[in-house]
Amino acid sequence: MAVASRLDTGRAFAKVLLPTPAKGVIVRRPPVMAVAGTVRADAVAVATMMRFRERYGPEPLRLRMTGRSIALLLDPVDVSRLPADSPSPFALGTREKKAALAHFQPHGVLISTGEERARRRALNEDVLRPERIYARGIVADEADLLLRHVRSTGALTWDSFAQSWWRAARRMVLGSFARDDVELTDMLKTLRAHANWAYLHPRREVLRRRFEERLREHSERREPGSLAALAPVAEVVEQAPHWLFAFDAAGIVTMRALAIGGAGEAGIRESARLWPTTPVILRESTEPTHWHGTWLPAGTTFVVFTPYFHRDRDRLPYADEYAPDIWPAPPEPALVPFSGGPGACPGRDLVLVAAGAMLDALRDHLAVPTLHAPLPTTLDHFALSFDAVNTTG
Ligand code: HEM
C-alpha cells in the first residue's frame, strides 16, 4: 500500500484537504471564494492529486498521521466501489460530517445509522421524487418574477438570483406560506456558518430549537404541492433542514450553468461535474477492507476529491469543456457529482427538474455564455452577473 511521505502528507492537507473547508463545506464564504478564485486553489489541488498518482500509482494513498488512518483515492475504479458498498462497510456518517451536521440537522439521514438510517433514507427517496410536488410550476412563477426584475435593472446578479431561488426552495419544501420567510433560511444560514467550524464552535441549541419550531409551524400546514405534505410533521422537521440546505447547492449549480451556456438537465449535471458542490466525498470503514493487495484497518477515512476525477485531463478528452452529451450515462465510473450507490443524492431528480427549469427559463433572456474552454477549475458564483437581452415574453 502506498504511504505518502511526510512532505506529501503535508501537501495533501495544505493543498487538497484544508482549502476545501476554508471555502465553507456547509455554507460558502464569499471573501474566501474570491481569494480561492485568484489563487486558483482548485487547480492547485487537482495538480497535486495528479502528481500523487504519478508518484505513488493508482492505489489508495495513505497519509502519514498518528492516531488516524486516512486514505486518498486515486483510481477511478476505486471511486465507484466506495459509494456502491455504502453504508456497510463504508459508512456515510464520518466523524467530520457528524461534527458539522449535528449543528443543524442532528436527525438528518446523512449522519444516521442502522435501522434509523434505512427508514430515513426510504422516506427521502419516497418524497423527493419530482412528480410529487409542484416543482415546475413553482419555479416557472419565480423565474417569471425574477425576469421582470432583470429587465428593469438590466442584469441578473447572484443576489437577485439567490433571493428568487430561495423563495422557490421554501415553497417547494414548505409551501407558499413559507415563500417570504427569509428569517427561516437566515437562521439556517447562521447554523450552517457554525457548522463550517464543526469542531471549534459550541452548538447553538437555542437557535436550532427556534429554527425547528418555525419549521414545525410551516410543516403543520401540510400544503399540497410541497414536500411538507408528503410525510408526518415530525419527520419533515427532521429532514427539511437538509432539503433546504441542499437547495443552496442547486442554486449555485444553476448560476454556473448559465455561465457556460448550459441547457436543461444535462446543463445542470455538467455544471455540477465541472464545479462539484460536494468536492469531498467521505466514507469511514466499519471493518478492515482490502485494497490492491493490502488491508486497511476499520475506522479508515476514505477521501474522494471529486474535482480531480471530474477534471482528469489524462483520461477525459472533455475534462475542461462543457460536454452535455456524456449524460445521463457517463463513460467513466468516477463522475459522481451526486455521488452513487445506496447513499447517492436522493434529491438528484428533483434538482434536475427544478434547476433545469430555472436554467431554461432564464437562459434566453440573458447574454451568455461568458466562459469558454478550457473552463477554469474555480468559479466564484457570487461574482457572476449576466446582462439582460431584449426579448419579449
Ligand atoms: C446541485 C444540487 C445537489 C448536489 C450536487 C447534491 C449532491 C449530493 C451528494 C454528492 C450527496 C452524497 C453526500 C455524501 O456521500 O456524503 C448528497 C446527499 C444527499 N442529498 Fe443531495 N445534492 C444536491 C441537492 C439536493 C437537494 C435539493 C436535496 C433535497 C431536497 C438533496 C437531498 C440529499 C439527501 C437527503 C442526501 C443524503 C443521502 C443519504 O445520506 O443517504 N440534495 N447530495
Tab-separated table of C-alpha atoms and ligand atoms in Angstrom:
chain	number	residue	atom	x	y	z
A	1	MET	CA	0.000	0.000	0.000
A	2	ALA	CA	1.353	3.404	-0.935
A	3	VAL	CA	2.097	5.595	2.065
A	4	ALA	CA	2.702	9.291	1.437
A	5	SER	CA	5.987	10.796	2.579
A	6	ARG	CA	5.738	13.317	5.404
A	7	LEU	CA	6.175	16.116	2.899
A	8	ASP	CA	3.398	14.792	0.657
A	9	THR	CA	1.097	14.284	3.654
A	10	GLY	CA	1.688	17.967	4.397
A	11	ARG	CA	0.924	18.815	0.760
A	12	ALA	CA	-2.266	16.733	0.835
A	13	PHE	CA	-3.519	18.762	3.799
A	14	ALA	CA	-2.271	22.150	2.655
A	15	LYS	CA	-3.336	21.933	-0.975
A	16	VAL	CA	-6.240	19.498	-1.137
A	17	LEU	CA	-7.986	18.885	2.194
A	18	LEU	CA	-7.705	22.166	4.098
A	19	PRO	CA	-8.556	24.646	1.316
A	20	THR	CA	-11.926	22.902	0.877
A	21	PRO	CA	-13.205	23.532	4.433
A	22	ALA	CA	-11.795	27.065	4.200
A	23	LYS	CA	-14.226	27.809	1.372
A	24	GLY	CA	-17.000	26.525	3.578
A	25	VAL	CA	-18.194	22.981	3.048
A	26	ILE	CA	-21.559	23.664	4.574
A	27	VAL	CA	-22.075	27.247	3.524
A	28	ARG	CA	-19.841	29.074	1.024
A	29	ARG	CA	-17.925	32.050	2.390
A	30	PRO	CA	-17.869	34.900	-0.144
A	31	PRO	CA	-14.466	36.505	0.656
A	32	VAL	CA	-12.694	33.152	0.727
A	33	MET	CA	-14.334	32.090	-2.531
A	34	ALA	CA	-12.998	35.260	-4.159
A	35	VAL	CA	-9.469	34.595	-2.900
A	36	ALA	CA	-9.754	30.954	-3.959
A	37	GLY	CA	-10.519	32.156	-7.480
A	38	THR	CA	-7.484	34.416	-7.552
A	39	VAL	CA	-5.006	31.871	-6.259
A	40	ARG	CA	-6.585	29.103	-8.328
A	41	ALA	CA	-6.890	26.880	-5.258
A	42	ASP	CA	-8.816	24.121	-7.032
A	43	ALA	CA	-6.359	23.997	-9.943
A	44	VAL	CA	-3.514	23.592	-7.451
A	45	ALA	CA	-5.429	20.841	-5.620
A	46	VAL	CA	-6.109	18.945	-8.861
A	47	ALA	CA	-2.439	19.271	-9.935
A	48	THR	CA	-1.334	17.974	-6.514
A	49	MET	CA	-3.556	14.907	-6.872
A	50	MET	CA	-2.179	14.281	-10.396
A	51	ARG	CA	1.352	14.384	-9.001
A	52	PHE	CA	0.409	11.918	-6.243
A	53	ARG	CA	-0.931	9.500	-8.808
A	54	GLU	CA	2.286	9.753	-10.903
A	55	ARG	CA	4.453	9.253	-7.843
A	56	TYR	CA	2.549	6.563	-5.952
A	57	GLY	CA	0.436	4.775	-8.580
A	58	PRO	CA	-3.314	4.093	-8.551
A	59	GLU	CA	-3.661	2.535	-5.063
A	60	PRO	CA	-5.339	4.497	-2.278
A	61	LEU	CA	-2.665	6.762	-0.827
A	62	ARG	CA	-2.372	6.558	2.953
A	63	LEU	CA	-1.463	9.747	4.693
A	64	ARG	CA	1.158	9.625	7.423
A	65	MET	CA	-0.676	10.509	10.605
A	66	THR	CA	-0.608	9.307	14.174
A	67	GLY	CA	-3.861	8.052	15.580
A	68	ARG	CA	-5.836	8.368	12.327
A	69	SER	CA	-5.982	6.271	9.176
A	70	ILE	CA	-6.801	8.427	6.155
A	71	ALA	CA	-6.599	7.262	2.533
A	72	LEU	CA	-6.923	9.390	-0.616
A	73	LEU	CA	-8.416	7.535	-3.562
A	74	LEU	CA	-6.502	7.943	-6.815
A	75	ASP	CA	-8.109	5.351	-9.089
A	76	PRO	CA	-11.487	5.944	-10.791
A	77	VAL	CA	-12.500	2.296	-10.351
A	78	ASP	CA	-11.945	2.534	-6.584
A	79	VAL	CA	-14.160	5.609	-6.539
A	80	SER	CA	-17.101	3.614	-7.831
A	81	ARG	CA	-16.542	0.889	-5.211
A	82	LEU	CA	-16.827	3.267	-2.295
A	83	PRO	CA	-20.404	4.521	-2.822
A	84	ALA	CA	-21.524	1.135	-4.138
A	85	ASP	CA	-20.530	-0.531	-0.831
A	86	SER	CA	-22.128	2.089	1.440
A	87	PRO	CA	-23.330	2.227	4.173
A	88	SER	CA	-21.543	-1.015	5.025
A	89	PRO	CA	-18.597	-1.425	5.132
A	90	PHE	CA	-18.271	2.237	4.090
A	91	ALA	CA	-20.377	4.354	6.420
A	92	LEU	CA	-21.581	7.754	5.242
A	93	GLY	CA	-21.613	9.382	8.658
A	94	THR	CA	-17.895	10.037	9.126
A	95	ARG	CA	-16.741	11.885	12.251
A	96	GLU	CA	-16.187	15.104	10.233
A	97	LYS	CA	-19.705	15.031	8.836
A	98	LYS	CA	-21.232	14.224	12.225
A	99	ALA	CA	-19.413	17.136	13.832
A	100	ALA	CA	-20.534	19.522	11.088
A	101	LEU	CA	-24.104	18.412	10.515
A	102	ALA	CA	-25.059	17.982	14.179
A	103	HIS	CA	-25.255	21.808	14.238
A	104	PHE	CA	-28.350	21.987	12.118
A	105	GLN	CA	-29.611	18.530	11.233
A	106	PRO	CA	-28.836	16.078	14.028
A	107	HIS	CA	-31.557	13.726	12.728
A	108	GLY	CA	-30.689	14.011	9.040
A	109	VAL	CA	-30.300	10.792	7.062
A	110	LEU	CA	-26.662	11.530	6.209
A	111	ILE	CA	-25.438	11.056	9.764
A	112	SER	CA	-27.987	8.427	10.842
A	113	THR	CA	-27.052	4.780	11.246
A	114	GLY	CA	-28.624	1.305	11.265
A	115	GLU	CA	-32.420	0.957	11.252
A	116	GLU	CA	-32.933	4.691	11.591
A	117	ARG	CA	-30.830	5.382	8.553
A	118	ALA	CA	-32.746	2.817	6.488
A	119	ARG	CA	-36.088	4.349	7.487
A	120	ARG	CA	-34.999	7.937	6.862
A	121	ARG	CA	-33.392	7.015	3.555
A	122	ALA	CA	-36.625	5.355	2.370
A	123	LEU	CA	-38.603	8.447	3.349
A	124	ASN	CA	-36.251	10.729	1.410
A	125	GLU	CA	-36.400	8.533	-1.678
A	126	ASP	CA	-40.158	8.464	-1.495
A	127	VAL	CA	-40.880	12.171	-1.090
A	128	LEU	CA	-38.104	13.698	-3.181
A	129	ARG	CA	-39.465	12.411	-6.486
A	130	PRO	CA	-40.060	15.499	-8.635
A	131	GLU	CA	-43.537	14.479	-9.776
A	132	ARG	CA	-44.760	14.517	-6.167
A	133	ILE	CA	-44.585	18.308	-5.771
A	134	TYR	CA	-45.375	21.357	-7.936
A	135	ALA	CA	-41.707	21.887	-8.742
A	136	ARG	CA	-42.061	23.071	-12.341
A	137	GLY	CA	-44.959	25.419	-11.613
A	138	ILE	CA	-43.260	26.995	-8.608
A	139	VAL	CA	-40.009	27.534	-10.489
A	140	ALA	CA	-41.851	28.949	-13.518
A	141	ASP	CA	-43.634	31.514	-11.281
A	142	GLU	CA	-40.480	32.630	-9.560
A	143	ALA	CA	-38.494	32.750	-12.818
A	144	ASP	CA	-41.170	34.966	-14.282
A	145	LEU	CA	-40.945	37.461	-11.432
A	146	LEU	CA	-37.161	37.335	-11.499
A	147	LEU	CA	-37.108	38.101	-15.225
A	148	ARG	CA	-39.243	41.204	-14.665
A	149	HIS	CA	-36.683	42.375	-12.146
A	150	VAL	CA	-33.828	41.556	-14.545
A	151	ARG	CA	-35.446	43.550	-17.323
A	152	SER	CA	-35.921	46.533	-15.070
A	153	THR	CA	-32.372	46.524	-13.697
A	154	GLY	CA	-30.662	45.336	-16.898
A	155	ALA	CA	-28.787	42.428	-15.316
A	156	LEU	CA	-29.028	39.209	-13.351
A	157	THR	CA	-26.710	39.208	-10.338
A	158	TRP	CA	-26.104	36.470	-7.798
A	159	ASP	CA	-28.030	38.397	-5.153
A	160	SER	CA	-31.199	38.757	-7.181
A	161	PHE	CA	-30.965	35.174	-8.386
A	162	ALA	CA	-30.440	33.824	-4.861
A	163	GLN	CA	-33.428	35.696	-3.443
A	164	SER	CA	-35.652	34.200	-6.093
A	165	TRP	CA	-34.191	30.750	-5.791
A	166	TRP	CA	-34.705	30.693	-2.024
A	167	ARG	CA	-38.350	31.727	-2.471
A	168	ALA	CA	-38.815	28.806	-4.832
A	169	ALA	CA	-36.975	26.461	-2.439
A	170	ARG	CA	-39.106	27.480	0.569
A	171	ARG	CA	-42.249	26.957	-1.490
A	172	MET	CA	-41.132	23.527	-2.728
A	173	VAL	CA	-40.161	22.375	0.750
A	174	LEU	CA	-42.815	24.028	2.946
A	175	GLY	CA	-45.444	25.631	0.717
A	176	SER	CA	-46.445	29.134	-0.373
A	177	PHE	CA	-46.926	30.471	3.138
A	178	ALA	CA	-43.201	29.989	3.708
A	179	ARG	CA	-42.282	31.774	0.463
A	180	ASP	CA	-41.244	35.029	2.113
A	181	ASP	CA	-39.946	33.632	5.380
A	182	VAL	CA	-36.429	34.899	4.810
A	183	GLU	CA	-35.782	34.690	8.540
A	184	LEU	CA	-36.180	30.918	8.422
A	185	THR	CA	-33.434	30.445	5.853
A	186	ASP	CA	-31.316	33.114	7.553
A	187	MET	CA	-31.460	31.101	10.777
A	188	LEU	CA	-30.357	28.055	8.803
A	189	LYS	CA	-27.526	30.078	7.305
A	190	THR	CA	-26.278	31.049	10.768
A	191	LEU	CA	-26.441	27.438	11.942
A	192	ARG	CA	-24.595	26.367	8.810
A	193	ALA	CA	-21.917	29.003	9.291
A	194	HIS	CA	-21.231	27.465	12.680
A	195	ALA	CA	-21.209	24.009	11.122
A	196	ASN	CA	-18.260	25.156	8.973
A	197	TRP	CA	-16.225	25.333	12.155
A	198	ALA	CA	-17.531	21.996	13.277
A	199	TYR	CA	-15.020	21.158	15.965
A	200	LEU	CA	-14.412	24.605	17.323
A	201	HIS	CA	-17.813	26.126	17.662
A	202	PRO	CA	-20.181	25.363	20.527
A	203	ARG	CA	-23.559	24.301	19.200
A	204	ARG	CA	-26.259	26.926	19.122
A	205	GLU	CA	-29.020	24.881	20.750
A	206	VAL	CA	-31.321	27.856	21.320
A	207	LEU	CA	-31.173	28.975	17.722
A	208	ARG	CA	-31.578	25.425	16.481
A	209	ARG	CA	-34.704	24.959	18.585
A	210	ARG	CA	-36.154	28.245	17.338
A	211	PHE	CA	-35.430	27.190	13.763
A	212	GLU	CA	-37.074	23.790	14.336
A	213	GLU	CA	-40.116	25.416	15.899
A	214	ARG	CA	-40.561	27.625	12.836
A	215	LEU	CA	-40.135	24.604	10.569
A	216	ARG	CA	-42.808	22.808	12.565
A	217	GLU	CA	-45.271	25.704	12.170
A	218	HIS	CA	-44.798	25.653	8.401
A	219	SER	CA	-44.916	21.849	8.197
A	220	GLU	CA	-48.156	21.639	10.148
A	221	ARG	CA	-49.968	23.381	7.294
A	222	ARG	CA	-49.076	20.405	5.053
A	223	GLU	CA	-49.596	22.494	1.958
A	224	PRO	CA	-50.410	20.441	-1.126
A	225	GLY	CA	-47.676	20.536	-3.734
A	226	SER	CA	-44.903	20.915	-1.115
A	227	LEU	CA	-42.646	18.289	0.450
A	228	ALA	CA	-44.226	19.054	3.824
A	229	ALA	CA	-47.476	17.462	2.670
A	230	LEU	CA	-45.817	14.145	1.952
A	231	ALA	CA	-44.631	12.936	5.369
A	232	PRO	CA	-45.619	13.186	9.046
A	233	VAL	CA	-44.751	16.559	10.588
A	234	ALA	CA	-42.097	15.125	12.931
A	235	GLU	CA	-40.257	13.552	10.001
A	236	VAL	CA	-40.450	16.709	7.915
A	237	VAL	CA	-38.964	18.715	10.782
A	238	GLU	CA	-36.080	16.247	10.969
A	239	GLN	CA	-35.319	16.069	7.235
A	240	ALA	CA	-36.246	19.557	5.984
A	241	PRO	CA	-33.038	21.224	7.249
A	242	HIS	CA	-31.101	19.104	4.753
A	243	TRP	CA	-33.619	19.736	1.986
A	244	LEU	CA	-33.423	23.500	2.450
A	245	PHE	CA	-29.651	23.449	2.878
A	246	ALA	CA	-29.190	21.384	-0.277
A	247	PHE	CA	-31.248	23.756	-2.429
A	248	ASP	CA	-28.413	26.233	-1.941
A	249	ALA	CA	-26.105	23.928	-3.935
A	250	ALA	CA	-28.763	23.579	-6.620
A	251	GLY	CA	-28.928	27.372	-6.992
A	252	ILE	CA	-25.155	27.685	-7.243
A	253	VAL	CA	-25.074	24.981	-9.907
A	254	THR	CA	-27.825	26.757	-11.881
A	255	MET	CA	-25.988	30.076	-11.899
A	256	ARG	CA	-22.773	28.406	-13.048
A	257	ALA	CA	-24.666	26.501	-15.743
A	258	LEU	CA	-25.807	29.871	-17.095
A	259	ALA	CA	-22.177	30.984	-17.304
A	260	ILE	CA	-21.310	28.151	-19.695
A	261	GLY	CA	-24.405	28.443	-21.831
A	262	GLY	CA	-25.790	25.221	-20.359
A	263	ALA	CA	-29.290	23.989	-21.097
A	264	GLY	CA	-31.712	21.631	-19.369
A	265	GLU	CA	-30.872	18.743	-17.098
A	266	ALA	CA	-27.594	17.930	-18.873
A	267	GLY	CA	-26.535	21.556	-18.332
A	268	ILE	CA	-27.143	21.176	-14.598
A	269	ARG	CA	-25.220	17.904	-14.443
A	270	GLU	CA	-22.303	19.398	-16.365
A	271	SER	CA	-22.159	22.402	-14.090
A	272	ALA	CA	-22.030	20.019	-11.112
A	273	ARG	CA	-19.318	17.927	-12.799
A	274	LEU	CA	-17.148	20.939	-13.671
A	275	TRP	CA	-17.557	22.621	-10.267
A	276	PRO	CA	-18.706	19.958	-7.806
A	277	THR	CA	-20.646	21.403	-4.886
A	278	THR	CA	-19.705	18.349	-2.809
A	279	PRO	CA	-15.986	18.367	-3.679
A	280	VAL	CA	-15.069	15.877	-0.982
A	281	ILE	CA	-16.978	12.630	-0.605
A	282	LEU	CA	-16.053	10.921	2.647
A	283	ARG	CA	-16.639	7.413	3.926
A	284	GLU	CA	-15.428	5.664	7.070
A	285	SER	CA	-14.889	1.897	7.046
A	286	THR	CA	-16.708	-0.153	9.678
A	287	GLU	CA	-14.404	-3.179	9.222
A	288	PRO	CA	-10.970	-3.886	7.680
A	289	THR	CA	-11.125	-3.546	3.873
A	290	HIS	CA	-8.919	-4.971	1.138
A	291	TRP	CA	-7.380	-2.673	-1.478
A	292	HIS	CA	-4.869	-3.630	-4.188
A	293	GLY	CA	-3.413	-6.455	-2.077
A	294	THR	CA	-3.358	-4.676	1.313
A	295	TRP	CA	-5.779	-4.432	4.227
A	296	LEU	CA	-6.729	-1.058	5.603
A	297	PRO	CA	-7.972	-1.003	9.213
A	298	ALA	CA	-11.560	-0.407	10.327
A	299	GLY	CA	-12.094	3.281	11.028
A	300	THR	CA	-10.130	4.397	7.945
A	301	THR	CA	-11.485	7.607	6.441
A	302	PHE	CA	-11.587	7.413	2.637
A	303	VAL	CA	-11.428	10.664	0.721
A	304	VAL	CA	-12.702	11.121	-2.827
A	305	PHE	CA	-11.678	14.554	-4.069
A	306	THR	CA	-14.109	14.820	-6.952
A	307	PRO	CA	-12.625	17.826	-8.832
A	308	TYR	CA	-9.587	15.645	-9.560
A	309	PHE	CA	-11.644	12.840	-11.121
A	310	HIS	CA	-14.077	15.161	-12.891
A	311	ARG	CA	-11.242	17.184	-14.470
A	312	ASP	CA	-8.736	14.381	-15.158
A	313	ARG	CA	-7.081	15.683	-18.333
A	314	ASP	CA	-5.135	12.435	-18.767
A	315	ARG	CA	-8.290	10.391	-19.125
A	316	LEU	CA	-11.111	12.701	-20.171
A	317	PRO	CA	-10.832	14.444	-23.557
A	318	TYR	CA	-13.647	16.762	-22.437
A	319	ALA	CA	-12.189	17.424	-18.947
A	320	ASP	CA	-12.294	21.240	-19.157
A	321	GLU	CA	-15.144	21.660	-21.631
A	322	TYR	CA	-18.893	21.796	-21.446
A	323	ALA	CA	-19.818	18.257	-22.549
A	324	PRO	CA	-23.560	17.714	-22.032
A	325	ASP	CA	-23.591	14.651	-24.307
A	326	ILE	CA	-21.847	12.457	-21.709
A	327	TRP	CA	-25.081	12.461	-19.637
A	328	PRO	CA	-27.121	10.707	-18.334
A	329	ALA	CA	-24.796	7.645	-18.573
A	330	PRO	CA	-21.216	8.952	-18.331
A	331	PRO	CA	-18.478	6.785	-19.857
A	332	GLU	CA	-16.350	6.992	-16.677
A	333	PRO	CA	-17.046	5.480	-13.238
A	334	ALA	CA	-15.698	8.440	-11.282
A	335	LEU	CA	-18.006	11.223	-12.492
A	336	VAL	CA	-20.079	11.461	-9.337
A	337	PRO	CA	-21.487	14.961	-8.759
A	338	PHE	CA	-24.479	13.376	-6.974
A	339	SER	CA	-22.396	10.512	-5.529
A	340	GLY	CA	-23.620	6.980	-6.333
A	341	GLY	CA	-24.893	3.711	-4.888
A	342	PRO	CA	-27.303	3.461	-1.947
A	343	GLY	CA	-26.073	6.758	-0.430
A	344	ALA	CA	-26.413	8.764	-3.657
A	345	CYS	CA	-28.285	12.037	-3.559
A	346	PRO	CA	-31.983	11.164	-3.315
A	347	GLY	CA	-32.776	14.738	-4.375
A	348	ARG	CA	-30.987	14.424	-7.714
A	349	ASP	CA	-34.045	14.121	-9.953
A	350	LEU	CA	-35.809	16.939	-8.149
A	351	VAL	CA	-32.716	19.111	-8.612
A	352	LEU	CA	-32.512	18.259	-12.304
A	353	VAL	CA	-36.148	19.178	-12.844
A	354	ALA	CA	-36.250	22.320	-10.673
A	355	ALA	CA	-32.816	23.716	-11.514
A	356	GLY	CA	-33.139	22.651	-15.164
A	357	ALA	CA	-36.460	24.525	-15.368
A	358	MET	CA	-34.934	27.665	-13.828
A	359	LEU	CA	-31.951	27.484	-16.202
A	360	ASP	CA	-34.144	27.120	-19.264
A	361	ALA	CA	-36.482	29.899	-18.175
A	362	LEU	CA	-33.593	32.347	-17.754
A	363	ARG	CA	-31.050	31.499	-20.430
A	364	ASP	CA	-32.776	33.003	-23.468
A	365	HIS	CA	-33.174	36.321	-21.703
A	366	LEU	CA	-29.537	36.765	-20.770
A	367	ALA	CA	-26.333	37.492	-22.628
A	368	VAL	CA	-24.465	34.200	-22.172
A	369	PRO	CA	-22.133	32.355	-22.373
A	370	THR	CA	-19.289	34.333	-20.972
A	371	LEU	CA	-16.886	31.453	-20.414
A	372	HIS	CA	-15.157	29.176	-22.920
A	373	ALA	CA	-12.880	26.103	-22.795
A	374	PRO	CA	-10.583	25.447	-21.092
A	375	LEU	CA	-13.005	26.267	-18.297
A	376	PRO	CA	-11.450	27.482	-15.026
A	377	THR	CA	-11.222	24.991	-12.159
A	378	THR	CA	-12.679	27.525	-9.679
A	379	LEU	CA	-15.730	29.619	-10.482
A	380	ASP	CA	-16.872	32.184	-7.932
A	381	HIS	CA	-20.655	32.195	-8.315
A	382	PHE	CA	-21.004	35.252	-6.054
A	383	ALA	CA	-19.261	37.303	-8.726
A	384	LEU	CA	-21.336	36.120	-11.705
A	385	SER	CA	-23.571	38.621	-13.434
A	386	PHE	CA	-25.330	38.480	-16.812
A	387	ASP	CA	-26.734	41.314	-18.885
A	388	ALA	CA	-30.368	41.183	-19.892
A	389	VAL	CA	-31.030	40.868	-23.612
A	390	ASN	CA	-34.068	42.316	-25.291
A	391	THR	CA	-36.654	39.601	-25.718
A	392	THR	CA	-40.374	39.682	-25.438
A	393	GLY	CA	-42.368	37.409	-23.182
B	1	HEM	C1	-26.880	20.571	-7.144
B	1	HEM	C2	-27.529	20.122	-6.098
B	1	HEM	C3	-27.140	18.924	-5.314
B	1	HEM	C4	-25.992	18.173	-5.396
B	1	HEM	C5	-24.796	18.347	-6.346
B	1	HEM	C6	-26.117	17.124	-4.407
B	1	HEM	C7	-25.151	16.165	-4.179
B	1	HEM	C8	-25.211	15.237	-3.162
B	1	HEM	C9	-24.164	14.325	-2.831
B	1	HEM	C10	-22.810	14.234	-3.550
B	1	HEM	C11	-24.579	13.586	-1.769
B	1	HEM	C12	-23.807	12.483	-1.073
B	1	HEM	C13	-23.021	13.083	0.057
B	1	HEM	C14	-22.132	12.069	0.680
B	1	HEM	O1	-21.979	10.973	0.182
B	1	HEM	O2	-21.537	12.435	1.694
B	1	HEM	C15	-25.922	14.031	-1.436
B	1	HEM	C16	-26.685	13.518	-0.405
B	1	HEM	C17	-27.968	13.912	-0.135
B	1	HEM	N1	-28.725	14.842	-0.833
B	1	HEM	FE1	-28.100	15.954	-2.368
B	1	HEM	N2	-27.319	17.256	-3.750
B	1	HEM	C18	-27.977	18.331	-4.268
B	1	HEM	C19	-29.221	18.811	-3.901
B	1	HEM	C20	-30.087	18.156	-3.060
B	1	HEM	C21	-31.442	18.577	-2.770
B	1	HEM	C22	-32.119	19.824	-3.355
B	1	HEM	C23	-31.952	17.695	-1.859
B	1	HEM	C24	-33.306	17.669	-1.208
B	1	HEM	C25	-34.315	18.438	-1.497
B	1	HEM	C26	-30.906	16.732	-1.564
B	1	HEM	C27	-31.017	15.702	-0.666
B	1	HEM	C28	-29.962	14.903	-0.257
B	1	HEM	C29	-30.033	13.981	0.878
B	1	HEM	C30	-31.239	13.755	1.790
B	1	HEM	C31	-28.775	13.367	0.952
B	1	HEM	C32	-28.328	12.328	1.982
B	1	HEM	C33	-28.487	10.947	1.409
B	1	HEM	C34	-28.073	9.823	2.309
B	1	HEM	O3	-27.339	10.018	3.285
B	1	HEM	O4	-28.481	8.697	2.014
B	1	HEM	N3	-29.799	17.041	-2.315
B	1	HEM	N4	-26.292	15.037	-2.299
